Short mmCIF file of C-alpha atoms and ligand atoms in Angstrom, two decimals:
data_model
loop_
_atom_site.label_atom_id
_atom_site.label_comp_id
_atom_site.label_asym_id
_atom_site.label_seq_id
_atom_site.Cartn_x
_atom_site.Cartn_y
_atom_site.Cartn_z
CA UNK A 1 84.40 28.34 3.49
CA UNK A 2 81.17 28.50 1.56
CA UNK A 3 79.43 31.66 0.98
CA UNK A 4 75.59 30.07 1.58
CA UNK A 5 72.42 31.91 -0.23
CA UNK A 6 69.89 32.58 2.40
CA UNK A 7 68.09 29.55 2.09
CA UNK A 8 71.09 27.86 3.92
CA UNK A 9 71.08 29.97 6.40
CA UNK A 10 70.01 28.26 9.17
CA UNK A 11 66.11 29.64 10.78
CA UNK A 12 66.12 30.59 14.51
CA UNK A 13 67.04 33.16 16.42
CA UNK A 14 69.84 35.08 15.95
CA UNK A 15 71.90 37.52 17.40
CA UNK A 16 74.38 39.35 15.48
CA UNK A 17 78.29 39.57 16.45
CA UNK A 18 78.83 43.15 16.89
CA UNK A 19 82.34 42.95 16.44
CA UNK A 20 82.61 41.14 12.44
CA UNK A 21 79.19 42.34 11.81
CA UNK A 22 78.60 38.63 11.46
CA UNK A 23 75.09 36.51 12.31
CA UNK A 24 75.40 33.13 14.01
CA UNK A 25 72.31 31.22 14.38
CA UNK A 26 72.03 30.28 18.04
CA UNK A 27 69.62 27.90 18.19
CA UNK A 28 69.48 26.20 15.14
CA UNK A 29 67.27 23.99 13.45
CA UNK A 30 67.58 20.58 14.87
CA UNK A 31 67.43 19.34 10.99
CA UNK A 32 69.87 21.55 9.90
CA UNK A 33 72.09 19.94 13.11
CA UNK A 34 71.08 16.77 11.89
CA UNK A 35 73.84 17.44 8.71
CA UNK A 36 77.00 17.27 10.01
CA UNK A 37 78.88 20.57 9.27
CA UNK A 38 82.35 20.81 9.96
CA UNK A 39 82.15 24.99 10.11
CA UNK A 40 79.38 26.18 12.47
CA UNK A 41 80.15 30.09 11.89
CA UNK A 42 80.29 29.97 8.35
CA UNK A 43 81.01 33.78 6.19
CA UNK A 44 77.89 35.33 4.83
CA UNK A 45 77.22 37.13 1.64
CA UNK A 46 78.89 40.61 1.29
CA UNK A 47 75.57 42.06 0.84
CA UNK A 48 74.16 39.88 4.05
CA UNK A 49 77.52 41.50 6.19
CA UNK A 50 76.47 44.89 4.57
CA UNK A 51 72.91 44.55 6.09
CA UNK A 52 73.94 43.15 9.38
CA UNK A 53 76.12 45.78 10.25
CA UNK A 54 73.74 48.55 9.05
CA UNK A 55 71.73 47.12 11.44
CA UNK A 56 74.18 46.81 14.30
CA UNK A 57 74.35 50.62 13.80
CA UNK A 58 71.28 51.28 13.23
CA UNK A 59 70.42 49.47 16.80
CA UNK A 60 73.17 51.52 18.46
CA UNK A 61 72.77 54.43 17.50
CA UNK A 62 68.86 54.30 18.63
CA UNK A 63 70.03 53.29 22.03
CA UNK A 64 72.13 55.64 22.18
CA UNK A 65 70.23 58.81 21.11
CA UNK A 66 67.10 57.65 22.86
CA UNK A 67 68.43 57.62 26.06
CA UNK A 68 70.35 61.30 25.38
CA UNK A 69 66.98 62.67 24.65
CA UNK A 70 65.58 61.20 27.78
CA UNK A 71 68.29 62.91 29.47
CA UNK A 72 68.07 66.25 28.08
CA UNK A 73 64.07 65.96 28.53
CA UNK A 74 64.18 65.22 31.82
CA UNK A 75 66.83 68.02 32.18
CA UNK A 76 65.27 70.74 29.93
CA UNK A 77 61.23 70.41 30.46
CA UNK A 78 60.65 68.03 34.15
CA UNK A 79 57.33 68.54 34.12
CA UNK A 80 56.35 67.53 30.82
CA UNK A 81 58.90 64.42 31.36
CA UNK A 82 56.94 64.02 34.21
CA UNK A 83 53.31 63.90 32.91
CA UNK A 84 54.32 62.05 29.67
CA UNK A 85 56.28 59.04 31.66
CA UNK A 86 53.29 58.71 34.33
CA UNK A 87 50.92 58.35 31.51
CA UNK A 88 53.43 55.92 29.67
CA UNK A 89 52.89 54.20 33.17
CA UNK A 90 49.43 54.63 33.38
CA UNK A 91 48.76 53.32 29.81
CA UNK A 92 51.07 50.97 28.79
CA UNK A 93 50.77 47.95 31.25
CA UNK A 94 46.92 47.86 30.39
CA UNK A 95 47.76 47.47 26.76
CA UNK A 96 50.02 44.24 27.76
CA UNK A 97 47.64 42.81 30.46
CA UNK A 98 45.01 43.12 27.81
CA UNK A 99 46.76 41.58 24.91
CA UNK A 100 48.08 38.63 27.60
CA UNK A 101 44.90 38.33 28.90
CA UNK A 102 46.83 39.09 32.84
CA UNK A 103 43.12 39.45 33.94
CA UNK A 104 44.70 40.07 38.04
CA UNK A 105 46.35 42.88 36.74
CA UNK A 106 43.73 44.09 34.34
CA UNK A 107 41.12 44.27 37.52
CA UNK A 108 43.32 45.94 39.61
CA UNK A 109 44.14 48.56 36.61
CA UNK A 110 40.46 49.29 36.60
CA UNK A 111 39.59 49.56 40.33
CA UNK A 112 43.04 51.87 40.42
CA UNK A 113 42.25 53.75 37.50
CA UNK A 114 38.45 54.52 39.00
CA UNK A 115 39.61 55.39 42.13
CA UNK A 116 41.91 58.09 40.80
CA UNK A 117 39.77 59.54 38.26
CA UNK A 118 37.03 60.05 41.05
CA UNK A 119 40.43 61.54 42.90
CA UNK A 120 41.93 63.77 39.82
CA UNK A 121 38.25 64.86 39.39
CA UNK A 122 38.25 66.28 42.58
CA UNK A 123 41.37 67.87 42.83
CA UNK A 124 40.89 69.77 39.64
CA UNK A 125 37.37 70.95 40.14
CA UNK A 126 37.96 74.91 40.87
CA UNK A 127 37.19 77.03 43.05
CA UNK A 128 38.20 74.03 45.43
CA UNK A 129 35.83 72.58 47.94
CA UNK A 130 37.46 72.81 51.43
CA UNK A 131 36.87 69.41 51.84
CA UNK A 132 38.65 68.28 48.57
CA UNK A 133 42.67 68.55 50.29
CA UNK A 134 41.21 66.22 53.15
CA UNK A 135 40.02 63.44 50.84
CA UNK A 136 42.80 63.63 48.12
CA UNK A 137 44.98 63.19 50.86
CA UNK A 138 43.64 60.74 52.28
CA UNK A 139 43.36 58.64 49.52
CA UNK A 140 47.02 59.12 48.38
CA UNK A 141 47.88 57.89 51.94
CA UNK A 142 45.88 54.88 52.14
CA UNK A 143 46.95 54.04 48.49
CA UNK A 144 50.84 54.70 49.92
CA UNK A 145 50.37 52.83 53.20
CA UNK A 146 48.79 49.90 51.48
CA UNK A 147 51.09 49.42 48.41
CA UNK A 148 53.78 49.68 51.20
CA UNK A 149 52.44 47.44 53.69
CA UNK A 150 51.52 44.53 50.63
CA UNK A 151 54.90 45.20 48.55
CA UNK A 152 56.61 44.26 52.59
CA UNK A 153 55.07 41.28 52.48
CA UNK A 154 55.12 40.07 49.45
CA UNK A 155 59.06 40.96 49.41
CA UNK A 156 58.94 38.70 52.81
CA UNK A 157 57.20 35.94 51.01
CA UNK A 158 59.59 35.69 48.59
CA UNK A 159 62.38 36.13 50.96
CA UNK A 160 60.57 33.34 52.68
CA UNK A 161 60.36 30.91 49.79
CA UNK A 162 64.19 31.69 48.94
CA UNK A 163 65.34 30.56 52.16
CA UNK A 164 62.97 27.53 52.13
CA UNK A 165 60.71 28.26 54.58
CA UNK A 166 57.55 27.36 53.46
CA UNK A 167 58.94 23.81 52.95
CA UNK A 168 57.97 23.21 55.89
CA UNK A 169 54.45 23.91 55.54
CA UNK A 170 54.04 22.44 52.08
CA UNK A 171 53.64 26.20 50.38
CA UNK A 172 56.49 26.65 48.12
CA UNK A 173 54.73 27.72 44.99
CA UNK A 174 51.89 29.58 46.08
CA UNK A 175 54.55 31.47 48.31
CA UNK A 176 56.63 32.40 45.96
CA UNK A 177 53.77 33.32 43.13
CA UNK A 178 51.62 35.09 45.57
CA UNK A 179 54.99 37.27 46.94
CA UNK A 180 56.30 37.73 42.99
CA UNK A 181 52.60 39.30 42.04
CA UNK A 182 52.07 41.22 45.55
CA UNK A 183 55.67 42.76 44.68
CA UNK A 184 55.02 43.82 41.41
CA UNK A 185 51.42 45.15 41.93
CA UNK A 186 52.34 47.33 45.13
CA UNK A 187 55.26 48.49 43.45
CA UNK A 188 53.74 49.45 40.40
CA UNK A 189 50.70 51.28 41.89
CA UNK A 190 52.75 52.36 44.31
CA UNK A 191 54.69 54.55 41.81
CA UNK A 192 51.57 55.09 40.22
CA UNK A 193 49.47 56.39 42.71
CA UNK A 194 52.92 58.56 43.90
CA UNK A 195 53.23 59.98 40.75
CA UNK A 196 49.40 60.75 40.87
CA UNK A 197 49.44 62.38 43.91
CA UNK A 198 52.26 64.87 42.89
CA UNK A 199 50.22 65.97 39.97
CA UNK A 200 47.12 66.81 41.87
CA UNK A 201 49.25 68.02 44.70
CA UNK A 202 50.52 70.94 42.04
CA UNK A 203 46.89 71.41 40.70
CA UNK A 204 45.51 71.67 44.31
CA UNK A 205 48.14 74.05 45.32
CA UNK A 206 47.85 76.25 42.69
CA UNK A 207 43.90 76.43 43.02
CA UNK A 208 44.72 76.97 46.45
CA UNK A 209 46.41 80.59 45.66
CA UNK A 210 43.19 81.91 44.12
CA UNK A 211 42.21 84.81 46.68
CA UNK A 212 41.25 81.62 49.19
CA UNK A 213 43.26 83.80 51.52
CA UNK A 214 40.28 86.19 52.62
CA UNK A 215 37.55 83.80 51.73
CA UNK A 216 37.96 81.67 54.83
CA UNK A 217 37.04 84.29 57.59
CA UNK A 218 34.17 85.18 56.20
CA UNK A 219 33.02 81.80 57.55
CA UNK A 220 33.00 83.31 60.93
CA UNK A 221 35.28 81.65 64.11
CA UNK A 222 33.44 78.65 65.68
CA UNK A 223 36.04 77.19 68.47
CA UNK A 224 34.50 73.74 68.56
CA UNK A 225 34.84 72.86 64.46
CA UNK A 226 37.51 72.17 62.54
CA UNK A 227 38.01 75.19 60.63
CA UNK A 228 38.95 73.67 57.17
CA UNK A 229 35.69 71.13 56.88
CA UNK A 230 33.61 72.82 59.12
CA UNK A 231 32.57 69.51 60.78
CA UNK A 232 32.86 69.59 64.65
CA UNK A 233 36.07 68.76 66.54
CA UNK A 234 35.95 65.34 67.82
CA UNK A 235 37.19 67.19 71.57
CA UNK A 236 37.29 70.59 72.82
CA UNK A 237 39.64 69.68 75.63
CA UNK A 238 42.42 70.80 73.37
CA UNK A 239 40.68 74.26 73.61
CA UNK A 240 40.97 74.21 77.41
CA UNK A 241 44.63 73.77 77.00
CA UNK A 242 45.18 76.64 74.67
CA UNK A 243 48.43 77.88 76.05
CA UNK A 244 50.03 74.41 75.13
CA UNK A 245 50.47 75.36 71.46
CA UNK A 246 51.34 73.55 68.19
CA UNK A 247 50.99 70.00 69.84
CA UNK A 248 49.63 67.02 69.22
CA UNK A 249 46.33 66.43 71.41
CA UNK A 250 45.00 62.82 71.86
CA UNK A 251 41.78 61.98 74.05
CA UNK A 252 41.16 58.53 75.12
CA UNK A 253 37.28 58.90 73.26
CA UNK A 254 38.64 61.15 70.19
CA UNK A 255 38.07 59.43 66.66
CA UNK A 256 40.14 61.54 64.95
CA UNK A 257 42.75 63.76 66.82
CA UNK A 258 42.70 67.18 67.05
CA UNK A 259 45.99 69.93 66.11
CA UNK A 260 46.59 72.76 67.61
CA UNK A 261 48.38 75.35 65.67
CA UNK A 262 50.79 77.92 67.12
CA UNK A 263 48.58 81.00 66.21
CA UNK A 264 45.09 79.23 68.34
CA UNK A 265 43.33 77.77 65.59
CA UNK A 266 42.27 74.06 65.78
CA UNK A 267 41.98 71.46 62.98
CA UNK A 268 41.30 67.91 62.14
CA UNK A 269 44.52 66.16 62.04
CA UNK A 270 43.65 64.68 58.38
CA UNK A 271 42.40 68.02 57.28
CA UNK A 272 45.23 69.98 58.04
CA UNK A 273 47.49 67.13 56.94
CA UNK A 274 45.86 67.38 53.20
CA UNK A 275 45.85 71.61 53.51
CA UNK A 276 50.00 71.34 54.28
CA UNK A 277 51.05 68.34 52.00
CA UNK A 278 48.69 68.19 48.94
CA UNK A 279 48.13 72.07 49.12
CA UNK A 280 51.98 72.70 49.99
CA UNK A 281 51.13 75.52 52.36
CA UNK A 282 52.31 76.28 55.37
CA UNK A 283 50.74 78.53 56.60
CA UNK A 284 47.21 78.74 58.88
CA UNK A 285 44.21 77.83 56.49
CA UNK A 286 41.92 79.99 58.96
CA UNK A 287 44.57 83.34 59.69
CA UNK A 288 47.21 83.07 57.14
CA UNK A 289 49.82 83.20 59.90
CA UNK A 290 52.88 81.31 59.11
CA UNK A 291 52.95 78.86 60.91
CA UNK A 292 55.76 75.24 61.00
CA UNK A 293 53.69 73.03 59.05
CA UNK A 294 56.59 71.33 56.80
CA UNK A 295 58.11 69.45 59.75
CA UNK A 296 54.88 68.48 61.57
CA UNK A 297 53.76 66.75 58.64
CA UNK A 298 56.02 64.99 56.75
CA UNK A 299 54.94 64.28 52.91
CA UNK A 300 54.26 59.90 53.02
CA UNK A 301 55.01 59.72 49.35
CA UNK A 302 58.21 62.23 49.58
CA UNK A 303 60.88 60.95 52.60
CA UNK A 304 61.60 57.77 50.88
CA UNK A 305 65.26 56.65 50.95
CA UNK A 306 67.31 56.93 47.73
CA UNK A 307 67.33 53.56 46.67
CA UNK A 308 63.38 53.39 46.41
CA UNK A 309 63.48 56.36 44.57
CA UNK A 310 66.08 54.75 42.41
CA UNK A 311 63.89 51.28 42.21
CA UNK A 312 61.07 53.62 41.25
CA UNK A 313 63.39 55.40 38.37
CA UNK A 314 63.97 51.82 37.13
CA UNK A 315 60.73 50.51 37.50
CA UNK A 316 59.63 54.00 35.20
CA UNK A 317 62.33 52.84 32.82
CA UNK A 318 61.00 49.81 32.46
CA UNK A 319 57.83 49.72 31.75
CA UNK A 320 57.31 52.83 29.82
CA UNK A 321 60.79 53.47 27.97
CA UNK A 322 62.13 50.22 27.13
CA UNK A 323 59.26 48.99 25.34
CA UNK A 324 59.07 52.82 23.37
CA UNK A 325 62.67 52.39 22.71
CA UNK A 326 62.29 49.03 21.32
CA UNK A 327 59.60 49.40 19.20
CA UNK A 328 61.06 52.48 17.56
CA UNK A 329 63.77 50.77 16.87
CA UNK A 330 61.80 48.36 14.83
CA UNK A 331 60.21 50.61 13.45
CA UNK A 332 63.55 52.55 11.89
CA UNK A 333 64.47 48.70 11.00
CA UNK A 334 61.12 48.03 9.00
CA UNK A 335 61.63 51.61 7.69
CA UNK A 336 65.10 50.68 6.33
CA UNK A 337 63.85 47.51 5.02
CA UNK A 338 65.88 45.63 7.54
CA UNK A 339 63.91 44.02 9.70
CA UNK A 340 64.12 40.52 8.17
CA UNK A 341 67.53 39.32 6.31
ZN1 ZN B 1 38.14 68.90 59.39
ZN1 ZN B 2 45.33 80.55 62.49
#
């Protein structure tokens, strides 16, 4: 065995051997391989095993204590967790779409990122416009229902492709490249726009609790408009049937359908859909009587099943705490001096 100075050492990557504290070169250079050695894991300088173990542990321990602060974070202070991690989400992917010029990604960042601002604007703007649950909601939905519907098929697609379908039709690559981006797009602004909503959904409900409770009847009672936008009811035929309460009421000629709540007053279905899930009320907009709103209108972007929620926890992980984690470990490394060896 032959203690080599560093310029022996062999350039390449390198991983180091947790166990001896030892680096191997994995890939070495093909000249070097060119020499026939008859030891390929040859001993390195004390000093070299010194600096490779410091930064085994140094490596470690960074793992190790970022993800217990994550934990007690998450545990101690959600919200904050919360707001810091979506904007991690938010921020992050544009800086590496940027830098690797992913210009599909980069438009779709923008259009996304306008849409919400216009959105968050909204939302925060107090006192709230009655109008404002309606179209936050509605956004959030379409957002939902079309990252959903595209992430489907682009999970299909590759589904598809992995099964060998399109051979058959001559489409193998453009299947499984199209499927691969729809799936991580929809997924991504999926958990964007989810984690998005929640955020105005708090704002909105809290704006919502500011003495709105006696405004609303000032407005005076008008049977034939929704009493939340104060445009007219698409059909009054659910008035006719007033002793039918809390029900669904559909009309062949109705745009948008009409609800009935149990206390008499009537609403636009996507109006009192935004009032109960992004203003987390339930109770009548129009007579404060409680009324079953929770069950009526499920939240979209809340009755997921537990493994998207854990896909979505992953995805989080991913994107915005891996690369932190990473590059604060190279950091302590360059901090250390140890970053090269
Ligand atoms: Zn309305
Ligand atoms: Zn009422």
């Amino acid at each position: 065995f032959m203690a080599p100075t560093p310029e022996h050492f062999p350039p390449g990557p390198m991983s180091v051997d947790g166990h001896h504290g030892r680096i191997t070169g994995v890939h070495g250079d093909p000249h070097v391989h060119a020499v026939p050695h008859p030891v390929h894991h040859r001993q390195l300088s004390p000093e070299q095993e010194k600096k490779a173990s410091q930064v085994f542990t140094i490596l470690f321990s960074c793992m190790v204590l970022a993800q217990l602060a994550l934990v007690y974070w998450k545990k101690k202070h959600r919200k904050s967790y919360q707001q810091v991690t979506c904007f991690g989400l938010w921020i992050i992917p544009f800086f590496f779409s940027a830098e690797l010029h992913f210009y599909k990604l980069l438009t779709c960042w923008v259009l996304w990122t306008c849409g919400s601002a216009h959105t968050m604007y909204l939302a925060t703007r107090r006192p709230l416009p009655d109008k404002t649950p309606r179209r936050v909601y509605a956004f959030f939905y379409y957002m939902h229902k079309a990252c959903y519907g595209l992430g489907s098929a682009g999970y299909c697609m590759i589904m598809a492709d992995f099964f060998s379908i399109p051979n058959i039709f001559g489409l193998e690559v453009l299947f499984a490249y199209v499927g691969g981006i729809l799936l991580f797009f929809s997924l991504y602004f999926g958990i964007l726009s989810r984690d998005c909503a929640e955020m105005c959904t708090d704002r909105m409900a809290s704006s919502m609790g500011y003495g709105k409770k006696h405004k609303m009847p000032a407005r005076g009672y008008d049977p034939t408009v929704c009493l939340l936008c104060g445009d007219a009811l698409s059909n009054n035929w659910a008035l006719m049937n007033s002793s039918i309460q809390s029900q669904h009421v559909d009309h062949a000629q109705t745009t948008e359908r009409t609800i009935e709540l149990s206390c008499g007053h009537s609403f636009h279905d996507f109006c009192i859909r935004g009032w109960t899930i992004v203003g987390k009320k339930d109770t009548c907009p129009y007579c404060s009587e409680k009324v079953v709103l929770r069950s009526m209108f499920a939240n979209p972007w809340d009755t997921q099943s537990l493994l998207w929620a854990n896909l979505m926890d992953a995805v989080r992980y991913l994107v915005v705490w891996n690369p932190i984690i990473v590059g604060m470990t190279q950091l302590t490394l360059w901090e250390f001096g140890l970053d090269k060896i």
